[in-house]
Amino acid sequence: MINSDYNISNLTNNELEKKVNENGRIDLLSHNGLNNGTPLFLQDQNLINERTNYNNCRTHLFEKSDLEKIFFSMKNIEEIQNQIIIGVYDRSNGEYRIDNQDYDALNIIMRSIFLQYSLNQQSELKEQVLALNKLVVNYCVPKIYSEVIGFMKYKRDVSRISVPPNLPKSTNYNNTTLELNRFF
């Protein structure tokens, strides 16, 4: 006897569409009522309470400058984090809201940008910091946005079973066979 719960003919179109959308290995698309935290669940599960001090990132390379102190200050790093969050939000037309990025990874990017593009002049420090911040944000936002898109596609693929291809169809509708030709 067939259980009526699994009889597809008794389902409405909405119920059938819901069953098709929830037939994957694991359901990552629904939030299960969790509206707190990062909606994309992109953050690590390991909580680190300490943040590394980046004031000495160029130790043994160059003499410390005022520009370096300002650029690698926690206040400026938080400003860059906020600009990255806003940049990804704007680029996705308000669809994705991300959390703060890893401070160590951001420091590596900031250090690379600083070593490549800093003017190291003692005048106009604010303008130099703003220019460096813009370079960091312009580097990070497209990469993070593409990673968010990839993660969302992964969630969709894991949550749904792929549809198998249709069976092949015969293109010959005459249903005629060839006559046997005798060669002798």
PDB file of C-alpha atoms in Angstrom:
ATOM      1  CA  MET A   1       0.000   0.000   0.000  1.00  0.00           C
ATOM      2  CA  ILE A   2       1.328   3.431  -0.916  1.00  0.00           C
ATOM      3  CA  ASN A   3       1.515   6.038   1.820  1.00  0.00           C
ATOM      4  CA  SER A   4      -0.553   9.090   0.871  1.00  0.00           C
ATOM      5  CA  ASP A   5       2.133  11.443   2.211  1.00  0.00           C
ATOM      6  CA  TYR A   6       4.442  10.397  -0.610  1.00  0.00           C
ATOM      7  CA  ASN A   7       1.842  10.340  -3.363  1.00  0.00           C
ATOM      8  CA  ILE A   8       2.827  13.158  -5.700  1.00  0.00           C
ATOM      9  CA  SER A   9      -0.555  13.339  -7.404  1.00  0.00           C
ATOM     10  CA  ASN A  10      -2.175  14.590  -4.174  1.00  0.00           C
ATOM     11  CA  LEU A  11       0.196  17.564  -3.860  1.00  0.00           C
ATOM     12  CA  THR A  12      -0.637  21.053  -5.047  1.00  0.00           C
ATOM     13  CA  ASN A  13       1.811  22.948  -7.240  1.00  0.00           C
ATOM     14  CA  ASN A  14       3.136  24.961  -4.273  1.00  0.00           C
ATOM     15  CA  GLU A  15       3.636  21.849  -2.151  1.00  0.00           C
ATOM     16  CA  LEU A  16       5.339  20.063  -5.034  1.00  0.00           C
ATOM     17  CA  GLU A  17       7.651  23.023  -5.673  1.00  0.00           C
ATOM     18  CA  LYS A  18       8.506  23.127  -1.964  1.00  0.00           C
ATOM     19  CA  LYS A  19       9.333  19.397  -1.949  1.00  0.00           C
ATOM     20  CA  VAL A  20      11.522  19.785  -5.054  1.00  0.00           C
ATOM     21  CA  ASN A  21      13.381  22.740  -3.507  1.00  0.00           C
ATOM     22  CA  GLU A  22      14.025  20.849  -0.263  1.00  0.00           C
ATOM     23  CA  ASN A  23      15.228  17.556  -1.681  1.00  0.00           C
ATOM     24  CA  GLY A  24      18.974  18.048  -1.294  1.00  0.00           C
ATOM     25  CA  ARG A  25      21.504  16.477   0.984  1.00  0.00           C
ATOM     26  CA  ILE A  26      21.043  19.219   3.593  1.00  0.00           C
ATOM     27  CA  ASP A  27      18.876  22.338   3.715  1.00  0.00           C
ATOM     28  CA  LEU A  28      21.137  25.383   3.854  1.00  0.00           C
ATOM     29  CA  LEU A  29      18.738  27.772   2.148  1.00  0.00           C
ATOM     30  CA  SER A  30      16.263  28.200   4.992  1.00  0.00           C
ATOM     31  CA  HIS A  31      17.370  30.150   8.022  1.00  0.00           C
ATOM     32  CA  ASN A  32      15.329  27.975  10.426  1.00  0.00           C
ATOM     33  CA  GLY A  33      14.183  31.065  12.311  1.00  0.00           C
ATOM     34  CA  LEU A  34      17.697  32.292  13.026  1.00  0.00           C
ATOM     35  CA  ASN A  35      17.775  35.987  12.239  1.00  0.00           C
ATOM     36  CA  ASN A  36      20.667  36.958  14.462  1.00  0.00           C
ATOM     37  CA  GLY A  37      24.296  37.024  13.455  1.00  0.00           C
ATOM     38  CA  THR A  38      25.583  37.024   9.932  1.00  0.00           C
ATOM     39  CA  PRO A  39      22.800  35.895   7.587  1.00  0.00           C
ATOM     40  CA  LEU A  40      25.270  34.147   5.286  1.00  0.00           C
ATOM     41  CA  PHE A  41      26.994  32.268   8.109  1.00  0.00           C
ATOM     42  CA  LEU A  42      30.363  33.092   6.588  1.00  0.00           C
ATOM     43  CA  GLN A  43      32.215  33.656   9.834  1.00  0.00           C
ATOM     44  CA  ASP A  44      34.421  31.061  11.476  1.00  0.00           C
ATOM     45  CA  GLN A  45      33.107  29.109  14.419  1.00  0.00           C
ATOM     46  CA  ASN A  46      36.309  29.772  16.379  1.00  0.00           C
ATOM     47  CA  LEU A  47      35.839  32.940  18.352  1.00  0.00           C
ATOM     48  CA  ILE A  48      39.022  34.874  18.930  1.00  0.00           C
ATOM     49  CA  ASN A  49      38.830  37.597  21.524  1.00  0.00           C
ATOM     50  CA  GLU A  50      42.270  38.996  20.856  1.00  0.00           C
ATOM     51  CA  ARG A  51      43.155  41.155  17.910  1.00  0.00           C
ATOM     52  CA  THR A  52      46.715  41.338  16.760  1.00  0.00           C
ATOM     53  CA  ASN A  53      48.435  44.674  17.070  1.00  0.00           C
ATOM     54  CA  TYR A  54      49.546  45.718  13.595  1.00  0.00           C
ATOM     55  CA  ASN A  55      51.558  48.759  14.598  1.00  0.00           C
ATOM     56  CA  ASN A  56      54.796  46.879  14.028  1.00  0.00           C
ATOM     57  CA  CYS A  57      54.045  45.240  10.684  1.00  0.00           C
ATOM     58  CA  ARG A  58      57.099  46.764   9.048  1.00  0.00           C
ATOM     59  CA  THR A  59      59.536  46.022  11.837  1.00  0.00           C
ATOM     60  CA  HIS A  60      63.063  45.529  10.552  1.00  0.00           C
ATOM     61  CA  LEU A  61      62.084  46.818   7.117  1.00  0.00           C
ATOM     62  CA  PHE A  62      61.755  50.558   7.466  1.00  0.00           C
ATOM     63  CA  GLU A  63      61.651  53.207  10.114  1.00  0.00           C
ATOM     64  CA  LYS A  64      58.157  53.764  11.523  1.00  0.00           C
ATOM     65  CA  SER A  65      56.348  56.736  10.077  1.00  0.00           C
ATOM     66  CA  ASP A  66      53.299  58.699  11.119  1.00  0.00           C
ATOM     67  CA  LEU A  67      51.515  57.455   8.016  1.00  0.00           C
ATOM     68  CA  GLU A  68      52.109  53.853   9.057  1.00  0.00           C
ATOM     69  CA  LYS A  69      50.857  54.506  12.588  1.00  0.00           C
ATOM     70  CA  ILE A  70      47.652  56.078  11.305  1.00  0.00           C
ATOM     71  CA  PHE A  71      47.044  53.576   8.499  1.00  0.00           C
ATOM     72  CA  PHE A  72      47.488  50.488  10.700  1.00  0.00           C
ATOM     73  CA  SER A  73      45.589  51.883  13.694  1.00  0.00           C
ATOM     74  CA  MET A  74      42.557  49.921  14.914  1.00  0.00           C
ATOM     75  CA  LYS A  75      40.344  52.922  14.188  1.00  0.00           C
ATOM     76  CA  ASN A  76      41.398  52.895  10.526  1.00  0.00           C
ATOM     77  CA  ILE A  77      41.061  49.102  10.280  1.00  0.00           C
ATOM     78  CA  GLU A  78      37.495  49.370  11.606  1.00  0.00           C
ATOM     79  CA  GLU A  79      36.810  52.099   9.036  1.00  0.00           C
ATOM     80  CA  ILE A  80      38.070  49.826   6.249  1.00  0.00           C
ATOM     81  CA  GLN A  81      35.917  46.958   7.596  1.00  0.00           C
ATOM     82  CA  ASN A  82      32.842  49.219   7.476  1.00  0.00           C
ATOM     83  CA  GLN A  83      33.661  50.372   3.939  1.00  0.00           C
ATOM     84  CA  ILE A  84      34.026  46.752   2.803  1.00  0.00           C
ATOM     85  CA  ILE A  85      30.662  45.815   4.350  1.00  0.00           C
ATOM     86  CA  ILE A  86      28.979  48.788   2.664  1.00  0.00           C
ATOM     87  CA  GLY A  87      30.756  48.059  -0.634  1.00  0.00           C
ATOM     88  CA  VAL A  88      29.571  44.442  -0.785  1.00  0.00           C
ATOM     89  CA  TYR A  89      26.057  45.499   0.272  1.00  0.00           C
ATOM     90  CA  ASP A  90      25.933  48.150  -2.474  1.00  0.00           C
ATOM     91  CA  ARG A  91      27.447  45.878  -5.117  1.00  0.00           C
ATOM     92  CA  SER A  92      24.801  43.228  -4.382  1.00  0.00           C
ATOM     93  CA  ASN A  93      22.009  45.838  -4.554  1.00  0.00           C
ATOM     94  CA  GLY A  94      21.212  45.294  -0.882  1.00  0.00           C
ATOM     95  CA  GLU A  95      20.949  41.518  -1.130  1.00  0.00           C
ATOM     96  CA  TYR A  96      23.966  40.449   0.942  1.00  0.00           C
ATOM     97  CA  ARG A  97      25.085  41.778   4.299  1.00  0.00           C
ATOM     98  CA  ILE A  98      28.437  40.373   5.388  1.00  0.00           C
ATOM     99  CA  ASP A  99      30.266  40.380   8.695  1.00  0.00           C
ATOM    100  CA  ASN A 100      33.713  41.786   9.478  1.00  0.00           C
ATOM    101  CA  GLN A 101      36.518  40.096   7.609  1.00  0.00           C
ATOM    102  CA  ASP A 102      39.435  38.314   9.230  1.00  0.00           C
ATOM    103  CA  TYR A 103      41.785  40.913  10.702  1.00  0.00           C
ATOM    104  CA  ASP A 104      44.926  38.973   9.826  1.00  0.00           C
ATOM    105  CA  ALA A 105      43.919  38.587   6.170  1.00  0.00           C
ATOM    106  CA  LEU A 106      42.954  42.250   6.015  1.00  0.00           C
ATOM    107  CA  ASN A 107      46.316  43.187   7.519  1.00  0.00           C
ATOM    108  CA  ILE A 108      48.139  41.242   4.813  1.00  0.00           C
ATOM    109  CA  ILE A 109      46.214  43.112   2.115  1.00  0.00           C
ATOM    110  CA  MET A 110      46.771  46.453   3.861  1.00  0.00           C
ATOM    111  CA  ARG A 111      50.474  45.772   4.204  1.00  0.00           C
ATOM    112  CA  SER A 112      50.781  44.869   0.529  1.00  0.00           C
ATOM    113  CA  ILE A 113      48.922  48.022  -0.544  1.00  0.00           C
ATOM    114  CA  PHE A 114      50.966  50.124   1.877  1.00  0.00           C
ATOM    115  CA  LEU A 115      54.306  48.836   0.611  1.00  0.00           C
ATOM    116  CA  GLN A 116      53.301  49.266  -3.030  1.00  0.00           C
ATOM    117  CA  TYR A 117      51.439  52.566  -3.042  1.00  0.00           C
ATOM    118  CA  SER A 118      52.314  54.641   0.032  1.00  0.00           C
ATOM    119  CA  LEU A 119      53.955  57.975  -0.708  1.00  0.00           C
ATOM    120  CA  ASN A 120      55.511  58.204   2.775  1.00  0.00           C
ATOM    121  CA  GLN A 121      55.310  61.973   2.832  1.00  0.00           C
ATOM    122  CA  GLN A 122      54.962  63.815   6.121  1.00  0.00           C
ATOM    123  CA  SER A 123      52.396  66.232   4.697  1.00  0.00           C
ATOM    124  CA  GLU A 124      48.759  65.503   3.885  1.00  0.00           C
ATOM    125  CA  LEU A 125      48.612  62.326   5.963  1.00  0.00           C
ATOM    126  CA  LYS A 126      44.811  62.230   5.936  1.00  0.00           C
ATOM    127  CA  GLU A 127      44.644  62.294   2.127  1.00  0.00           C
ATOM    128  CA  GLN A 128      47.283  59.568   1.882  1.00  0.00           C
ATOM    129  CA  VAL A 129      45.389  57.352   4.341  1.00  0.00           C
ATOM    130  CA  LEU A 130      42.117  57.909   2.465  1.00  0.00           C
ATOM    131  CA  ALA A 131      43.805  57.007  -0.839  1.00  0.00           C
ATOM    132  CA  LEU A 132      45.313  53.834   0.658  1.00  0.00           C
ATOM    133  CA  ASN A 133      41.965  52.908   2.229  1.00  0.00           C
ATOM    134  CA  LYS A 134      40.273  53.310  -1.147  1.00  0.00           C
ATOM    135  CA  LEU A 135      42.832  50.997  -2.770  1.00  0.00           C
ATOM    136  CA  VAL A 136      42.285  48.356  -0.060  1.00  0.00           C
ATOM    137  CA  VAL A 137      38.493  48.544  -0.382  1.00  0.00           C
ATOM    138  CA  ASN A 138      38.639  48.470  -4.198  1.00  0.00           C
ATOM    139  CA  TYR A 139      40.785  45.340  -3.974  1.00  0.00           C
ATOM    140  CA  CYS A 140      38.661  43.555  -1.348  1.00  0.00           C
ATOM    141  CA  VAL A 141      35.064  44.252  -2.384  1.00  0.00           C
ATOM    142  CA  PRO A 142      35.048  42.466  -5.789  1.00  0.00           C
ATOM    143  CA  LYS A 143      36.851  39.435  -4.356  1.00  0.00           C
ATOM    144  CA  ILE A 144      34.537  39.143  -1.353  1.00  0.00           C
ATOM    145  CA  TYR A 145      31.453  39.688  -3.513  1.00  0.00           C
ATOM    146  CA  SER A 146      32.464  36.887  -5.890  1.00  0.00           C
ATOM    147  CA  GLU A 147      33.104  34.609  -2.900  1.00  0.00           C
ATOM    148  CA  VAL A 148      29.636  35.402  -1.528  1.00  0.00           C
ATOM    149  CA  ILE A 149      28.070  34.565  -4.899  1.00  0.00           C
ATOM    150  CA  GLY A 150      30.003  31.287  -5.007  1.00  0.00           C
ATOM    151  CA  PHE A 151      28.951  30.446  -1.458  1.00  0.00           C
ATOM    152  CA  MET A 152      25.296  31.132  -2.231  1.00  0.00           C
ATOM    153  CA  LYS A 153      25.473  28.892  -5.324  1.00  0.00           C
ATOM    154  CA  TYR A 154      27.084  26.195  -3.182  1.00  0.00           C
ATOM    155  CA  LYS A 155      24.248  26.476  -0.655  1.00  0.00           C
ATOM    156  CA  ARG A 156      21.688  26.187  -3.454  1.00  0.00           C
ATOM    157  CA  ASP A 157      23.426  23.162  -4.994  1.00  0.00           C
ATOM    158  CA  VAL A 158      23.748  21.352  -1.665  1.00  0.00           C
ATOM    159  CA  SER A 159      20.125  22.035  -0.761  1.00  0.00           C
ATOM    160  CA  ARG A 160      18.705  20.672  -4.009  1.00  0.00           C
ATOM    161  CA  ILE A 161      19.237  17.472  -5.917  1.00  0.00           C
ATOM    162  CA  SER A 162      20.224  18.114  -9.496  1.00  0.00           C
ATOM    163  CA  VAL A 163      17.595  17.326 -12.078  1.00  0.00           C
ATOM    164  CA  PRO A 164      18.601  14.387 -14.268  1.00  0.00           C
ATOM    165  CA  PRO A 165      18.611  14.985 -18.016  1.00  0.00           C
ATOM    166  CA  ASN A 166      15.583  13.990 -20.048  1.00  0.00           C
ATOM    167  CA  LEU A 167      15.538  10.616 -21.740  1.00  0.00           C
ATOM    168  CA  PRO A 168      16.626  10.664 -25.378  1.00  0.00           C
ATOM    169  CA  LYS A 169      13.885  11.059 -27.970  1.00  0.00           C
ATOM    170  CA  SER A 170      13.787   9.470 -31.368  1.00  0.00           C
ATOM    171  CA  THR A 171      14.073  11.986 -34.184  1.00  0.00           C
ATOM    172  CA  ASN A 172      12.973   9.525 -36.848  1.00  0.00           C
ATOM    173  CA  TYR A 173       9.196   9.557 -36.967  1.00  0.00           C
ATOM    174  CA  ASN A 174       8.804   7.579 -40.227  1.00  0.00           C
ATOM    175  CA  ASN A 175       9.668   4.316 -38.530  1.00  0.00           C
ATOM    176  CA  THR A 176      10.906   2.858 -41.796  1.00  0.00           C
ATOM    177  CA  THR A 177      13.774   0.492 -42.131  1.00  0.00           C
ATOM    178  CA  LEU A 178      16.248   0.180 -44.922  1.00  0.00           C
ATOM    179  CA  GLU A 179      15.876  -2.587 -47.431  1.00  0.00           C
ATOM    180  CA  LEU A 180      18.574  -5.160 -47.641  1.00  0.00           C
ATOM    181  CA  ASN A 181      20.511  -4.646 -50.856  1.00  0.00           C
ATOM    182  CA  ARG A 182      22.148  -7.693 -52.309  1.00  0.00           C
ATOM    183  CA  PHE A 183      25.627  -7.089 -53.533  1.00  0.00           C
ATOM    184  CA  PHE A 184      25.784 -10.161 -55.781  1.00  0.00           C
TER     185      PHE A 184
END
